[in-house]
JSON list of C-alpha atoms in Angstrom, two decimals:
[
{"chain": "O", "resi": 467, "resn": "MET", "atom": "CA", "xyz": [-8.09, 43.99, 13.63]},
{"chain": "O", "resi": 468, "resn": "HIS", "atom": "CA", "xyz": [-10.57, 41.71, 15.37]},
{"chain": "O", "resi": 469, "resn": "ARG", "atom": "CA", "xyz": [-11.70, 40.48, 11.98]},
{"chain": "O", "resi": 470, "resn": "LEU", "atom": "CA", "xyz": [-8.19, 39.45, 10.87]},
{"chain": "O", "resi": 471, "resn": "LYS", "atom": "CA", "xyz": [-7.76, 37.61, 14.32]},
{"chain": "O", "resi": 472, "resn": "LEU", "atom": "CA", "xyz": [-4.81, 40.48, 15.46]},
{"chain": "O", "resi": 473, "resn": "ALA", "atom": "CA", "xyz": [-7.24, 41.97, 18.00]},
{"chain": "O", "resi": 474, "resn": "ASP", "atom": "CA", "xyz": [-9.02, 40.23, 20.89]},
{"chain": "O", "resi": 475, "resn": "THR", "atom": "CA", "xyz": [-11.65, 42.36, 21.17]},
{"chain": "O", "resi": 476, "resn": "PRO", "atom": "CA", "xyz": [-13.46, 44.17, 18.27]},
{"chain": "O", "resi": 477, "resn": "ASN", "atom": "CA", "xyz": [-13.06, 47.60, 20.33]},
{"chain": "O", "resi": 478, "resn": "CYS", "atom": "CA", "xyz": [-10.80, 50.08, 19.96]},
{"chain": "O", "resi": 479, "resn": "GLU", "atom": "CA", "xyz": [-7.83, 50.97, 22.51]},
{"chain": "O", "resi": 480, "resn": "CYS", "atom": "CA", "xyz": [-10.05, 54.60, 23.22]},
{"chain": "O", "resi": 481, "resn": "THR", "atom": "CA", "xyz": [-12.76, 52.45, 24.53]},
{"chain": "O", "resi": 482, "resn": "LEU", "atom": "CA", "xyz": [-15.30, 55.13, 22.24]},
{"chain": "O", "resi": 483, "resn": "ASP", "atom": "CA", "xyz": [-15.73, 52.75, 19.28]},
{"chain": "O", "resi": 484, "resn": "ARG", "atom": "CA", "xyz": [-15.35, 49.66, 17.46]},
{"chain": "O", "resi": 485, "resn": "GLN", "atom": "CA", "xyz": [-11.72, 49.44, 15.85]},
{"chain": "O", "resi": 486, "resn": "THR", "atom": "CA", "xyz": [-12.82, 50.03, 12.55]},
{"chain": "O", "resi": 487, "resn": "ASP", "atom": "CA", "xyz": [-11.11, 51.58, 9.44]},
{"chain": "O", "resi": 488, "resn": "ALA", "atom": "CA", "xyz": [-13.22, 54.61, 9.26]},
{"chain": "O", "resi": 489, "resn": "HIS", "atom": "CA", "xyz": [-12.29, 55.04, 12.84]},
{"chain": "O", "resi": 490, "resn": "ILE", "atom": "CA", "xyz": [-8.46, 54.71, 12.57]},
{"chain": "O", "resi": 491, "resn": "LEU", "atom": "CA", "xyz": [-8.28, 57.21, 10.08]},
{"chain": "O", "resi": 492, "resn": "MET", "atom": "CA", "xyz": [-10.52, 59.41, 10.64]},
{"chain": "O", "resi": 493, "resn": "SER", "atom": "CA", "xyz": [-12.09, 59.95, 14.24]},
{"chain": "O", "resi": 494, "resn": "CYS", "atom": "CA", "xyz": [-9.91, 58.02, 17.37]},
{"chain": "O", "resi": 495, "resn": "PRO", "atom": "CA", "xyz": [-8.81, 60.63, 19.60]},
{"chain": "O", "resi": 496, "resn": "LEU", "atom": "CA", "xyz": [-5.11, 58.15, 20.29]},
{"chain": "O", "resi": 497, "resn": "TYR", "atom": "CA", "xyz": [-4.01, 59.04, 16.86]},
{"chain": "O", "resi": 498, "resn": "THR", "atom": "CA", "xyz": [-5.01, 63.28, 16.81]},
{"chain": "O", "resi": 499, "resn": "ILE", "atom": "CA", "xyz": [-1.41, 64.10, 16.40]},
{"chain": "O", "resi": 500, "resn": "GLN", "atom": "CA", "xyz": [-0.93, 61.43, 13.23]},
{"chain": "O", "resi": 501, "resn": "ARG", "atom": "CA", "xyz": [-3.90, 61.78, 11.52]},
{"chain": "O", "resi": 502, "resn": "ASN", "atom": "CA", "xyz": [-3.42, 65.81, 11.40]},
{"chain": "O", "resi": 503, "resn": "ALA", "atom": "CA", "xyz": [0.09, 65.58, 10.15]},
{"chain": "O", "resi": 504, "resn": "LEU", "atom": "CA", "xyz": [-1.63, 62.67, 7.70]},
{"chain": "O", "resi": 505, "resn": "ILE", "atom": "CA", "xyz": [-4.27, 65.45, 6.81]},
{"chain": "O", "resi": 506, "resn": "GLU", "atom": "CA", "xyz": [-1.41, 67.90, 6.31]},
{"chain": "O", "resi": 507, "resn": "LYS", "atom": "CA", "xyz": [0.89, 65.56, 4.19]},
{"chain": "O", "resi": 508, "resn": "VAL", "atom": "CA", "xyz": [-1.79, 64.99, 1.68]},
{"chain": "O", "resi": 509, "resn": "GLU", "atom": "CA", "xyz": [-3.27, 68.68, 0.93]},
{"chain": "O", "resi": 510, "resn": "ARG", "atom": "CA", "xyz": [0.63, 69.21, 0.23]},
{"chain": "O", "resi": 511, "resn": "ILE", "atom": "CA", "xyz": [0.07, 66.34, -1.95]},
{"chain": "O", "resi": 512, "resn": "TYR", "atom": "CA", "xyz": [-3.23, 67.56, -3.70]},
{"chain": "O", "resi": 513, "resn": "GLN", "atom": "CA", "xyz": [-1.69, 70.97, -4.21]},
{"chain": "O", "resi": 514, "resn": "ALA", "atom": "CA", "xyz": [1.70, 69.72, -5.40]},
{"chain": "O", "resi": 515, "resn": "GLU", "atom": "CA", "xyz": [-0.29, 67.37, -8.11]},
{"chain": "O", "resi": 516, "resn": "SER", "atom": "CA", "xyz": [-2.82, 70.62, -8.79]},
{"chain": "O", "resi": 517, "resn": "THR", "atom": "CA", "xyz": [-5.69, 68.76, -7.44]},
{"chain": "O", "resi": 518, "resn": "PRO", "atom": "CA", "xyz": [-9.05, 71.08, -8.10]},
{"chain": "O", "resi": 519, "resn": "LEU", "atom": "CA", "xyz": [-10.56, 71.68, -4.84]},
{"chain": "O", "resi": 520, "resn": "HIS", "atom": "CA", "xyz": [-13.58, 69.86, -5.37]},
{"chain": "O", "resi": 521, "resn": "GLN", "atom": "CA", "xyz": [-11.60, 66.79, -6.01]},
{"chain": "O", "resi": 522, "resn": "ARG", "atom": "CA", "xyz": [-10.03, 67.05, -3.07]},
{"chain": "O", "resi": 523, "resn": "SER", "atom": "CA", "xyz": [-11.59, 64.47, -0.60]},
{"chain": "O", "resi": 524, "resn": "LEU", "atom": "CA", "xyz": [-10.55, 63.42, 2.68]},
{"chain": "O", "resi": 525, "resn": "THR", "atom": "CA", "xyz": [-12.55, 60.72, 3.87]},
{"chain": "O", "resi": 526, "resn": "ALA", "atom": "CA", "xyz": [-11.74, 57.49, 5.16]},
{"chain": "O", "resi": 527, "resn": "ILE", "atom": "CA", "xyz": [-12.61, 56.16, 1.58]},
{"chain": "O", "resi": 528, "resn": "THR", "atom": "CA", "xyz": [-10.26, 58.48, -0.40]},
{"chain": "O", "resi": 529, "resn": "LEU", "atom": "CA", "xyz": [-7.50, 57.60, 1.56]},
{"chain": "O", "resi": 530, "resn": "MET", "atom": "CA", "xyz": [-7.62, 54.14, 1.80]},
{"chain": "O", "resi": 531, "resn": "HIS", "atom": "CA", "xyz": [-8.71, 54.33, -1.84]},
{"chain": "O", "resi": 532, "resn": "PRO", "atom": "CA", "xyz": [-7.17, 57.27, -3.37]},
{"chain": "O", "resi": 533, "resn": "LYS", "atom": "CA", "xyz": [-8.60, 58.74, -7.20]},
{"chain": "O", "resi": 534, "resn": "GLY", "atom": "CA", "xyz": [-6.73, 60.32, -9.78]},
{"chain": "O", "resi": 535, "resn": "PRO", "atom": "CA", "xyz": [-3.27, 60.14, -11.53]},
{"chain": "O", "resi": 536, "resn": "THR", "atom": "CA", "xyz": [-0.95, 57.17, -10.59]},
{"chain": "O", "resi": 537, "resn": "ALA", "atom": "CA", "xyz": [1.82, 59.55, -9.01]},
{"chain": "O", "resi": 538, "resn": "LEU", "atom": "CA", "xyz": [-1.39, 60.86, -6.36]},
{"chain": "O", "resi": 539, "resn": "ARG", "atom": "CA", "xyz": [-2.85, 57.54, -5.48]},
{"chain": "O", "resi": 540, "resn": "GLN", "atom": "CA", "xyz": [0.84, 56.29, -4.70]},
{"chain": "O", "resi": 541, "resn": "GLN", "atom": "CA", "xyz": [1.55, 59.05, -2.59]},
{"chain": "O", "resi": 542, "resn": "VAL", "atom": "CA", "xyz": [-2.03, 59.22, -1.19]},
{"chain": "O", "resi": 543, "resn": "SER", "atom": "CA", "xyz": [-1.49, 55.68, -0.76]},
{"chain": "O", "resi": 544, "resn": "GLY", "atom": "CA", "xyz": [2.05, 56.08, 1.14]},
{"chain": "O", "resi": 545, "resn": "ALA", "atom": "CA", "xyz": [0.78, 58.85, 3.62]},
{"chain": "O", "resi": 546, "resn": "VAL", "atom": "CA", "xyz": [-1.75, 56.56, 4.86]},
{"chain": "O", "resi": 547, "resn": "MET", "atom": "CA", "xyz": [0.44, 53.52, 5.23]},
{"chain": "O", "resi": 548, "resn": "MET", "atom": "CA", "xyz": [2.73, 56.33, 7.17]},
{"chain": "O", "resi": 549, "resn": "TYR", "atom": "CA", "xyz": [0.36, 57.15, 9.65]},
{"chain": "O", "resi": 550, "resn": "LEU", "atom": "CA", "xyz": [-0.70, 53.46, 9.85]},
{"chain": "O", "resi": 551, "resn": "GLN", "atom": "CA", "xyz": [3.30, 52.67, 11.01]},
{"chain": "O", "resi": 552, "resn": "GLY", "atom": "CA", "xyz": [3.13, 55.91, 13.22]},
{"chain": "O", "resi": 553, "resn": "THR", "atom": "CA", "xyz": [-0.10, 54.88, 15.38]},
{"chain": "O", "resi": 554, "resn": "GLY", "atom": "CA", "xyz": [1.77, 51.96, 16.08]},
{"chain": "O", "resi": 555, "resn": "ILE", "atom": "CA", "xyz": [-0.95, 49.18, 15.14]},
{"chain": "O", "resi": 556, "resn": "GLN", "atom": "CA", "xyz": [0.11, 45.94, 13.99]},
{"chain": "O", "resi": 557, "resn": "LEU", "atom": "CA", "xyz": [-0.51, 45.03, 10.89]}
]
């Protein structure tokens, strides 16, 4: 956000880390409720798409750049967008 001139400082409002993609998606305590909903949603997508367990990865990279069939990628990307909207972060 800071690099894009959308924030005055590179630090997250939680004061624990810089406001990076990985921090916002995976560890910021301000968004725990939204993150839990995202994880549940992505798990349901994996189950509905019959994704093998060894291919079900939940990292910042796999959430930002999902792999697999087009339908799965679109659904995961949509879930991430809903998560970001739910955080209230201005994009």
